[in-house]
Coordinates of C-alpha atoms and ligand atoms in Angstrom, one line a residue:
M1 CA 130.5 78.0 82.8
A2 CA 127.6 79.9 83.3
Q3 CA 124.1 78.5 83.2
S4 CA 122.2 79.5 80.3
F5 CA 118.2 80.0 79.9
D6 CA 115.9 81.1 77.5
V7 CA 114.1 83.2 80.4
V8 CA 115.3 84.4 83.8
V9 CA 112.5 85.8 86.1
I10 CA 113.9 87.8 88.8
G11 CA 111.3 87.8 91.5
A12 CA 108.8 84.9 92.5
G13 CA 106.1 87.0 94.1
P14 CA 102.5 86.5 91.9
A15 CA 103.9 88.3 88.9
G16 CA 107.4 86.3 88.7
Y17 CA 106.2 83.3 89.4
V18 CA 103.5 83.1 87.1
A19 CA 105.4 84.6 84.4
A20 CA 107.9 81.8 85.1
I21 CA 105.2 78.8 85.0
R22 CA 103.9 80.5 81.7
A23 CA 107.1 80.6 79.7
A24 CA 107.8 77.1 80.8
Q25 CA 104.5 75.8 79.6
L26 CA 105.2 77.8 76.4
G27 CA 108.4 75.4 76.0
F28 CA 111.6 77.9 77.3
S29 CA 114.0 77.1 80.0
V30 CA 113.4 79.0 82.4
A31 CA 115.0 80.1 85.9
C32 CA 113.3 82.0 88.7
I33 CA 115.5 84.0 91.3
D34 CA 114.2 85.2 94.5
N35 CA 115.5 86.2 97.8
W36 CA 112.8 85.9 100.4
K37 CA 113.5 84.7 103.5
N38 CA 110.7 83.7 105.8
A39 CA 110.4 84.0 109.4
K40 CA 112.2 80.5 109.9
G41 CA 115.4 82.0 107.7
E42 CA 114.4 79.7 104.9
Y43 CA 113.9 80.7 101.2
A44 CA 110.3 80.7 100.0
L45 CA 108.5 81.5 97.1
G46 CA 105.8 84.0 96.6
G47 CA 106.8 87.2 97.2
T48 CA 104.9 89.7 99.5
C49 CA 101.8 88.4 98.5
L50 CA 101.8 84.5 100.0
N51 CA 104.1 85.7 102.8
V52 CA 103.3 89.1 104.2
G53 CA 100.4 90.2 102.1
C54 CA 97.3 89.2 100.3
I55 CA 97.1 85.7 101.8
P56 CA 98.0 86.1 105.3
S57 CA 95.9 89.1 105.9
K58 CA 93.1 87.2 104.4
A59 CA 93.7 84.7 106.8
L60 CA 93.3 86.4 109.9
L61 CA 90.5 88.6 108.6
C62 CA 88.3 85.5 108.3
S63 CA 89.3 84.2 111.7
S64 CA 88.8 87.7 113.4
E65 CA 85.2 88.0 111.2
N66 CA 84.4 84.6 112.5
F67 CA 85.3 85.8 116.1
E68 CA 83.0 88.7 115.7
R69 CA 80.1 87.1 114.1
V70 CA 80.2 84.5 117.2
T71 CA 80.6 87.0 119.8
H72 CA 77.8 89.8 118.3
R73 CA 75.8 88.1 115.3
F74 CA 75.0 84.9 116.1
A75 CA 72.5 86.1 119.2
T76 CA 69.9 86.9 116.0
H77 CA 69.6 83.4 114.7
G78 CA 69.1 82.2 117.9
I79 CA 72.6 80.8 118.6
S80 CA 74.0 81.9 122.2
V81 CA 77.5 81.5 122.9
S82 CA 78.9 82.1 126.0
G83 CA 82.7 82.4 126.8
A84 CA 84.0 82.8 123.3
R85 CA 87.9 83.5 123.6
M86 CA 90.3 84.1 121.0
D87 CA 93.4 82.1 120.6
V88 CA 95.7 84.6 119.0
K89 CA 98.8 81.9 119.0
K90 CA 96.3 79.3 117.5
M91 CA 95.1 82.0 114.7
Q92 CA 98.4 82.6 113.7
A93 CA 99.3 79.1 113.4
R94 CA 96.7 78.3 111.2
K95 CA 97.5 81.4 109.2
D96 CA 101.2 80.4 109.2
A97 CA 99.8 76.9 107.9
I98 CA 98.0 78.6 104.8
V99 CA 101.1 80.4 103.8
A100 CA 103.6 77.3 104.2
Q101 CA 101.1 75.3 102.3
L102 CA 100.7 78.0 99.5
T103 CA 104.4 78.5 99.3
G104 CA 105.0 74.9 99.0
G105 CA 102.8 74.7 96.3
I106 CA 104.7 77.1 94.2
Q107 CA 107.3 75.0 94.7
M108 CA 106.1 71.8 93.4
L109 CA 104.4 73.7 90.4
F110 CA 108.3 75.2 89.5
R111 CA 109.5 71.3 90.2
K112 CA 106.1 70.3 87.8
N113 CA 107.1 72.8 85.4
K114 CA 110.4 72.3 85.0
V115 CA 111.5 76.0 86.4
A116 CA 115.2 76.2 88.2
W117 CA 114.6 78.1 91.6
L118 CA 117.9 80.2 91.9
K119 CA 117.8 81.0 95.8
G120 CA 119.4 84.5 96.0
R121 CA 119.7 88.2 95.3
G122 CA 119.7 88.5 91.7
H123 CA 121.1 91.7 89.5
L124 CA 121.6 92.4 85.7
S125 CA 125.6 92.4 85.4
A126 CA 125.9 92.8 81.4
A127 CA 124.0 93.4 78.6
G128 CA 124.4 92.2 75.0
E129 CA 123.5 89.4 72.4
R130 CA 122.4 87.8 75.8
Y131 CA 121.6 89.3 79.6
R132 CA 124.5 88.4 82.1
I133 CA 122.5 88.3 85.9
E134 CA 124.8 87.5 89.0
V135 CA 123.1 85.6 91.9
A136 CA 124.2 86.0 95.5
G137 CA 123.1 83.3 97.7
A138 CA 123.5 81.5 100.7
S139 CA 126.1 79.3 98.8
G140 CA 128.2 82.0 97.2
K141 CA 128.0 83.5 93.7
E142 CA 126.9 82.2 90.4
T143 CA 126.2 83.9 87.3
V144 CA 123.6 82.7 84.8
D145 CA 122.7 84.4 81.2
A146 CA 119.5 84.6 79.5
A147 CA 118.1 85.6 76.0
N148 CA 115.2 87.1 77.9
V149 CA 114.6 88.8 81.2
I150 CA 111.8 89.7 83.3
I151 CA 112.4 91.9 86.2
A152 CA 109.5 91.2 88.9
T153 CA 111.0 92.8 92.0
G154 CA 107.9 93.8 93.6
S155 CA 107.7 96.6 96.3
T156 CA 108.3 97.5 99.8
P157 CA 106.4 99.3 102.3
R158 CA 107.0 103.2 102.4
E159 CA 108.9 104.3 105.4
L160 CA 108.2 107.8 107.4
P161 CA 111.1 109.9 108.2
G162 CA 111.7 109.8 112.2
V163 CA 109.2 106.7 112.3
P164 CA 112.1 103.8 112.7
V165 CA 110.1 100.4 111.9
D166 CA 111.4 97.5 114.5
N167 CA 108.3 95.3 113.5
I168 CA 107.9 94.6 117.3
L169 CA 106.9 98.2 118.5
I170 CA 106.3 100.0 115.2
C171 CA 105.3 97.8 112.5
D172 CA 104.7 97.5 109.0
N173 CA 102.8 94.7 107.0
V174 CA 105.0 92.1 108.3
G175 CA 104.6 92.8 112.1
A176 CA 101.3 93.5 111.8
L177 CA 100.5 90.2 110.5
A178 CA 102.2 88.4 113.3
F179 CA 101.2 89.8 116.4
R180 CA 101.0 87.1 119.4
E181 CA 98.7 88.8 121.6
V182 CA 95.9 91.5 120.9
P183 CA 97.0 94.8 121.6
R184 CA 95.0 96.9 123.8
R185 CA 95.6 100.3 121.9
L186 CA 96.5 100.0 118.3
G187 CA 97.6 103.2 116.2
V188 CA 97.8 102.7 112.5
V189 CA 99.1 105.4 110.2
G190 CA 97.3 105.8 107.0
A191 CA 93.7 104.9 106.6
G192 CA 94.6 103.4 103.1
V193 CA 94.1 99.6 102.1
I194 CA 96.4 97.7 104.8
G195 CA 95.4 100.4 107.8
L196 CA 91.5 99.3 107.0
E197 CA 92.2 95.7 106.8
L198 CA 94.5 95.1 109.2
G199 CA 92.9 97.8 111.6
S200 CA 89.8 95.9 111.5
V201 CA 91.6 92.4 112.6
W202 CA 92.9 93.8 115.5
R203 CA 89.6 95.8 116.3
R204 CA 87.4 92.7 116.3
L205 CA 89.9 90.9 118.3
G206 CA 89.0 94.0 120.8
A207 CA 92.2 96.1 120.3
K208 CA 90.9 100.1 120.4
V209 CA 92.3 101.1 117.3
T210 CA 92.9 104.8 116.3
I211 CA 94.1 105.6 112.4
L212 CA 95.4 108.6 111.4
E213 CA 95.2 109.6 108.1
A214 CA 97.0 112.2 106.3
L215 CA 94.3 113.8 103.9
P216 CA 91.1 115.7 104.6
T217 CA 89.2 112.7 102.7
F218 CA 88.5 109.1 103.7
L219 CA 88.9 106.7 101.0
A220 CA 89.6 109.1 98.0
A221 CA 89.9 106.7 95.4
C222 CA 86.6 105.0 96.0
D223 CA 83.2 106.3 94.4
D224 CA 82.0 109.3 97.1
A225 CA 79.0 107.3 97.6
V226 CA 81.1 104.0 99.0
S227 CA 83.0 106.1 101.2
K228 CA 80.5 107.8 102.7
E229 CA 78.7 104.5 103.5
A230 CA 82.0 103.2 104.8
W231 CA 83.0 105.9 106.6
K232 CA 79.8 105.7 108.7
L233 CA 80.0 101.6 108.8
F234 CA 83.8 101.7 110.0
T235 CA 83.5 104.5 112.4
K236 CA 79.9 105.0 114.0
E237 CA 78.8 101.2 113.9
Q238 CA 81.8 99.5 114.0
G239 CA 84.0 102.0 116.3
L240 CA 87.0 102.4 113.9
A241 CA 88.5 106.1 115.6
I242 CA 89.5 107.4 112.1
R243 CA 90.9 110.8 112.3
L244 CA 91.3 112.5 108.5
G245 CA 93.8 115.4 107.9
A246 CA 96.1 114.2 110.9
K247 CA 100.1 115.6 110.2
I248 CA 102.3 113.2 112.2
G249 CA 104.6 115.0 114.4
K250 CA 107.1 113.3 116.9
V251 CA 106.9 109.6 117.5
T252 CA 108.8 108.5 120.7
P253 CA 109.1 104.2 121.4
D254 CA 109.4 103.9 125.4
K255 CA 109.4 101.1 127.7
K256 CA 105.3 101.6 127.5
G257 CA 104.5 101.5 123.9
V258 CA 105.0 104.6 121.7
K259 CA 103.8 108.1 121.8
V260 CA 102.8 109.6 118.8
E261 CA 102.2 113.5 118.4
F262 CA 100.2 114.6 115.8
A263 CA 98.0 117.8 114.6
D264 CA 94.3 117.5 113.1
G265 CA 91.6 119.7 112.6
E266 CA 91.4 119.7 116.3
G267 CA 94.7 121.1 117.1
E268 CA 97.9 119.3 118.4
R269 CA 97.6 116.0 120.4
S270 CA 99.2 113.0 121.3
I271 CA 98.1 109.5 121.7
E272 CA 100.1 106.5 123.4
F273 CA 99.5 103.4 121.9
D274 CA 100.8 99.7 123.0
K275 CA 101.7 99.2 118.8
L276 CA 101.9 101.3 115.9
V277 CA 101.3 100.0 112.5
V278 CA 102.7 102.2 109.4
S279 CA 100.8 101.6 106.3
V280 CA 101.5 104.8 104.3
G281 CA 101.4 102.8 100.8
R282 CA 104.6 101.1 99.1
V283 CA 107.6 101.8 97.0
P284 CA 108.8 100.0 93.8
N285 CA 111.7 97.6 94.4
S286 CA 113.9 98.5 91.6
A287 CA 117.2 99.9 93.3
G288 CA 119.6 96.7 93.3
V289 CA 118.4 95.1 89.9
G290 CA 121.5 96.4 88.0
A291 CA 119.7 99.2 86.5
E292 CA 122.9 101.2 86.2
S293 CA 125.3 98.2 84.9
V294 CA 123.1 98.0 81.5
G295 CA 121.1 101.0 81.3
L296 CA 117.6 100.3 82.2
K297 CA 115.2 103.4 82.5
I298 CA 113.9 103.9 85.7
D299 CA 111.4 106.7 86.1
E300 CA 111.3 109.6 88.7
G301 CA 108.9 107.8 90.9
G302 CA 111.6 104.8 90.9
F303 CA 109.2 102.3 89.0
I304 CA 111.1 100.5 86.0
D305 CA 109.9 102.2 82.7
V306 CA 107.6 100.2 80.7
D307 CA 105.3 100.6 77.6
A308 CA 101.9 99.0 77.7
H309 CA 103.3 95.4 77.2
C310 CA 105.6 95.8 80.1
K311 CA 108.6 95.9 77.6
T312 CA 111.6 98.5 79.2
N313 CA 114.0 100.2 77.0
L314 CA 116.4 97.4 76.4
P315 CA 115.5 94.8 74.0
N316 CA 113.9 91.6 75.6
V317 CA 113.8 93.1 78.9
Y318 CA 110.4 93.3 80.6
A319 CA 109.1 94.1 83.6
I320 CA 105.9 93.6 85.4
G321 CA 103.8 93.7 88.9
D322 CA 104.4 96.2 91.7
V323 CA 107.5 97.6 90.2
V324 CA 105.9 99.2 87.4
R325 CA 103.2 101.7 86.9
G326 CA 99.4 100.7 87.4
P327 CA 97.7 99.3 90.5
M328 CA 100.1 97.5 93.4
L329 CA 98.0 94.4 92.7
A330 CA 98.6 90.6 92.8
H331 CA 95.7 90.0 89.8
K332 CA 97.4 92.5 87.6
G333 CA 101.0 91.7 88.2
M334 CA 99.9 87.9 87.8
D335 CA 98.2 88.8 84.4
E336 CA 101.2 91.0 83.3
G337 CA 103.4 87.7 83.7
V338 CA 101.3 85.8 81.1
M339 CA 101.4 88.7 78.9
V340 CA 105.0 89.0 78.8
A341 CA 105.5 85.2 78.8
E342 CA 103.5 84.9 75.5
H343 CA 104.8 88.1 73.9
I344 CA 108.0 86.5 74.0
A345 CA 106.9 83.4 72.2
S346 CA 105.5 85.7 69.8
Q347 CA 102.2 85.5 70.8
A348 CA 99.6 88.7 71.5
G349 CA 98.6 89.4 74.7
H350 CA 96.8 92.4 76.4
V351 CA 96.3 93.8 80.1
N352 CA 93.5 96.2 80.2
L353 CA 94.5 98.5 83.2
D354 CA 91.2 100.4 82.9
V355 CA 89.3 97.2 83.9
I356 CA 91.5 95.7 87.0
P357 CA 89.2 95.1 90.0
W358 CA 89.9 96.4 92.9
V359 CA 88.8 94.9 96.7
I360 CA 89.1 96.0 100.4
Y361 CA 88.3 92.9 102.5
T362 CA 86.6 94.6 105.3
A363 CA 83.4 93.9 106.6
P364 CA 81.5 94.6 104.5
E365 CA 83.9 94.3 101.7
I366 CA 84.3 96.9 99.1
A367 CA 84.6 96.4 95.6
W368 CA 85.4 98.4 92.5
V369 CA 86.4 98.3 88.8
G370 CA 86.2 101.4 86.3
K371 CA 85.2 104.9 86.7
T372 CA 83.9 106.4 90.0
E373 CA 81.1 109.3 89.5
Q374 CA 83.5 111.7 90.7
Q375 CA 85.8 110.8 87.5
L376 CA 83.0 110.7 85.2
K377 CA 82.0 114.5 86.1
A378 CA 85.4 115.3 86.2
D379 CA 85.9 113.8 82.6
G380 CA 82.5 115.6 81.6
T381 CA 81.1 112.2 80.4
A382 CA 77.2 112.0 80.3
Y383 CA 75.9 109.0 82.7
R384 CA 73.1 107.4 84.3
I385 CA 73.3 105.5 87.7
G386 CA 71.4 102.7 89.2
Q387 CA 72.1 102.1 92.7
V388 CA 70.2 99.5 94.8
P389 CA 70.9 98.4 98.4
Y390 CA 70.7 94.9 99.9
L391 CA 68.3 95.7 102.4
A392 CA 65.3 93.6 100.3
N393 CA 67.3 91.2 98.7
G394 CA 65.7 87.8 100.3
R395 CA 69.7 86.1 100.4
A396 CA 71.4 89.0 101.9
L397 CA 68.1 89.0 104.5
G398 CA 68.6 85.2 105.0
Q399 CA 72.1 85.5 105.9
D400 CA 72.3 88.6 108.0
E401 CA 73.6 90.5 105.8
T402 CA 71.8 93.4 104.1
T403 CA 74.6 96.2 104.8
G404 CA 75.4 98.1 101.2
F405 CA 74.3 98.4 97.8
V406 CA 75.6 98.2 94.1
K407 CA 75.9 101.2 92.0
V408 CA 76.3 100.8 88.2
L409 CA 77.6 103.8 86.4
A410 CA 76.6 103.8 82.3
D411 CA 77.2 106.0 79.7
A412 CA 74.3 108.0 78.9
K413 CA 74.3 108.0 75.3
T414 CA 75.5 104.2 74.8
D415 CA 74.9 102.9 77.8
R416 CA 78.0 101.0 78.3
V417 CA 78.9 100.1 81.6
L418 CA 81.6 102.7 82.7
G419 CA 82.2 101.6 86.3
V420 CA 80.5 99.3 89.1
H421 CA 81.0 99.9 92.9
I422 CA 79.9 97.5 95.5
I423 CA 79.9 98.1 99.6
S424 CA 78.7 94.6 100.8
S425 CA 79.9 91.1 102.1
H426 CA 81.0 88.8 99.2
A427 CA 82.0 91.9 97.0
S428 CA 85.1 90.5 96.3
E429 CA 83.1 87.7 94.3
L430 CA 80.2 89.7 93.0
I431 CA 82.8 92.3 91.3
A432 CA 83.8 89.6 88.7
E433 CA 80.5 89.8 86.8
A434 CA 81.3 93.5 86.8
V435 CA 84.8 92.8 85.3
M436 CA 83.4 90.3 82.7
A437 CA 80.6 92.9 81.5
M438 CA 82.8 95.5 81.3
E439 CA 85.3 93.7 79.6
F440 CA 82.8 92.3 76.5
R441 CA 81.7 96.3 76.6
A442 CA 78.4 95.7 77.9
S443 CA 75.3 98.1 78.1
S444 CA 73.6 97.9 81.6
E445 CA 70.6 96.7 79.3
D446 CA 72.8 93.6 78.9
V447 CA 73.6 92.8 82.4
A448 CA 70.2 93.7 82.8
R449 CA 68.8 91.1 80.7
I450 CA 71.0 88.3 82.0
C451 CA 69.6 85.5 84.2
H452 CA 70.4 85.9 87.8
A453 CA 70.1 83.1 90.2
H454 CA 67.5 83.7 92.9
P455 CA 67.9 84.3 95.8
S456 CA 71.4 85.4 95.4
L457 CA 73.1 88.5 96.2
S458 CA 74.0 88.7 92.6
E459 CA 70.5 89.8 92.2
V460 CA 71.2 93.3 93.3
M461 CA 73.6 93.6 90.6
H462 CA 70.8 92.6 88.2
E463 CA 68.4 95.5 89.9
A464 CA 71.2 97.8 89.9
A465 CA 71.5 97.5 85.7
L466 CA 67.6 97.6 85.6
A467 CA 68.1 100.9 87.8
V468 CA 70.1 102.8 85.3
D469 CA 66.7 102.9 83.0
K470 CA 64.4 103.0 85.9
R471 CA 63.3 99.8 85.7
A472 CA 64.5 97.9 88.7
L473 CA 61.6 95.6 90.2
H474 CA 62.2 95.5 93.7
I475 CA 63.0 98.8 95.2
Ligands
FAD501 P1 106.3 90.8 95.4 O1 105.1 89.9 95.8 O2 106.6 91.8 96.1 O3 107.6 90.0 94.9 C1 108.9 89.9 95.0 C2 110.0 89.3 94.6 O4 111.0 89.6 94.5 C3 110.4 89.1 96.6 O5 109.8 87.6 96.5 C4 111.2 89.6 96.7 O6 111.9 88.9 97.8 C5 112.1 89.2 95.3 N1 113.0 90.3 95.0 C6 113.3 91.5 95.1 N2 114.2 91.7 94.4 C7 114.7 90.9 94.2 C8 116.3 90.8 93.8 N3 117.4 91.7 93.4 N4 116.6 89.6 93.5 C9 115.9 88.1 93.7 N5 114.8 88.6 94.0 C10 114.2 89.8 94.5 N6 97.2 92.5 96.5 C11 95.9 91.9 96.1 O7 95.4 91.8 94.7 N7 94.7 91.5 96.9 C12 95.1 91.6 98.3 O8 94.1 91.0 98.9 C13 96.5 92.2 98.7 N8 96.6 92.2 100.1 C14 97.5 92.5 100.3 C15 97.7 92.8 102.0 C16 99.1 93.4 102.4 C17 99.2 93.4 103.9 C18 99.9 93.9 101.8 C19 101.3 94.2 102.0 C20 99.6 93.9 100.0 C21 98.6 93.2 99.5 N9 98.6 93.1 98.0 C22 97.0 92.6 97.8 C23 99.2 93.8 97.3 C24 100.3 92.3 96.6 O9 100.8 91.9 97.7 C25 101.3 93.0 95.5 O10 100.7 93.7 94.9 C26 101.7 91.9 94.9 O11 102.3 91.1 95.8 C27 102.9 92.7 94.0 O12 103.6 90.9 93.2 P2 105.1 91.1 92.9 O13 105.1 89.8 92.4 O14 104.9 92.4 92.0 O15 105.9 91.7 93.9
NAI502 P1 97.6 102.8 100.4 O1 97.9 103.5 99.4 O2 96.7 101.9 100.2 O3 97.2 103.8 101.5 C1 97.6 104.2 102.1 C2 97.2 105.8 102.9 O4 98.0 106.5 104.0 C3 96.5 106.9 101.9 O5 95.4 106.8 102.9 C4 97.6 108.2 102.1 O6 96.7 109.4 102.1 C5 98.0 108.1 103.7 N1 99.3 108.7 104.1 C6 100.3 108.6 103.3 N2 101.2 109.4 104.3 C7 100.7 109.2 105.2 C8 100.9 110.3 106.5 N3 102.5 110.6 106.5 N4 100.5 110.2 107.6 C9 99.1 109.9 107.5 N5 98.8 109.0 106.4 C10 99.5 108.9 105.3 O7 98.5 102.1 100.9 P2 98.9 100.8 102.1 O8 97.7 100.8 103.0 O9 100.1 100.5 102.6 O10 98.9 99.4 101.1 C11 100.1 99.4 99.9 C12 99.3 98.8 98.9 O11 99.3 97.4 98.8 C13 97.7 99.5 98.6 O12 97.7 100.7 97.9 C14 97.7 98.0 97.5 O13 97.9 98.6 96.3 C15 98.0 96.9 98.3 N6 97.3 96.2 98.9 C16 96.4 95.8 98.5 C17 95.4 95.4 99.2 C18 94.0 94.7 98.5 O14 94.1 94.4 97.1 N7 92.8 94.2 99.3 C19 95.2 95.0 100.6 C20 96.3 95.6 101.2 C21 97.4 96.3 100.6

């Protein structure tokens, strides 16, 4: 007989595992189905984020940044180091250990919360009073039934026609996080978040990195002031070669590497690389969930169609995370997981898609929340700006981290904070204050009247809020 659950979650990435844990906390019987297998061929929880996304990329970013600090930045502190070398295998082993610790941690959380982990591919096969889900795993097929279903099947890398990813020579994020040695010449297609983060990792370790970006503008989603500053830092100071407006032509793998033909403003050309990373966005993973068997609505982009509370067109079936509209970010998926579990328990829950922070973990980091200046202009919203650099901040000077600025955008009439844009070290941590301010509908004056620790990088946020009203004290 089929096992029965109150809630079955398909997918154990950050959206799915959080939904499963929260539903279990609320007293439901819960199963979570996942088909992820790690490099050892073992089933693993955590999805893209923990296995081949957020967590391993941040581990490599930290290792490579430490290497760059030792080799280029320590001298100014009077620390001289000679013969610094990077052991890539050891760096990768550290990253793998972090991934194993965290994915194992979710197994532990599932046990603690009595979430049943069903290993295999799940799909909806019948709808009625309850839903039937088939699970195809290593030990054959099993069927479970559920009163409520949460689909959290995530996303996969978008492929380029004629560019076959083998994750050895031509890689998506999976291969690009696992190089065993530093490629001498690394090509990256797409100057988005993955291209910049992973391009930075391998550049810091010695690769000559060329990024080919289709759009004529750099970091189009960021505030223009941030994109301009980032362009200057990443290209001129750090040496990432970024070619905008690049139209990729033939990509030919051969024994020496991979030849990429492309055309840009300077005409047609080709470059030989030792390895190529393709990072041109991700697509929702909605095929294979059994949508056609139960009449689940999928939109034109392949996203499962949901309302503001992640309800699909089917009663008691929800979808969350990368497989639905909104930014493809782990924290957005986790928040949706909590919201949906609480809705199933007849509680209230809400995710405000207008106040989701974004972070790009380059050095300096880029973080933002809310509207950019160009969006406010396009919307016809009158605004005031407070923009303050880190240059004169005591903590930034002490830490040798004076690059960048905070830009606060506030409504000209009400003073409500509409957007905050940061490019600086630790921007990923600093943005939390802005998110809090915006969720509480704070004005720039509210932020300006809050006491900020001295000396700290957060004082630049304080000064930027003061600068909105032209009363910054230290610039
Ligand atoms: P996923 O994490 O993709 O998980 C979906 C799970 O469902 C997978 O385990 C999959 O195997 C499983 N699955 C799919 N179909 C089925 C099925 N039919 N049956 C059973 N199981 C199934 N986001 C951030 O917020 N911060 C970052 O720093 C960040 N860094 C990133 C770095 C990289 C290199 C990449 C690629 C992504 C990064 N992201 C980051 C994005 C983040 O990883 C995703 O937004 C997040 O993982 C989405 O979570 P999810 O639960 O929706 O899906
Ligand atoms: P992306 O959407 O960030 O960037 C893709 C880039 O590729 C864009 O600039 C796009 O214009 C370009 N592009 C598209 N087609 C192209 C083509 N044919 N030739 C050249 N360039 C082309 O996508 P990316 O970097 O693949 O990352 C996927 C998603 O994963 C991100 O959007 C984000 O949601 C998530 N992510 C988040 C991170 C974070 O939060 N720090 C880190 C990494 C990924």
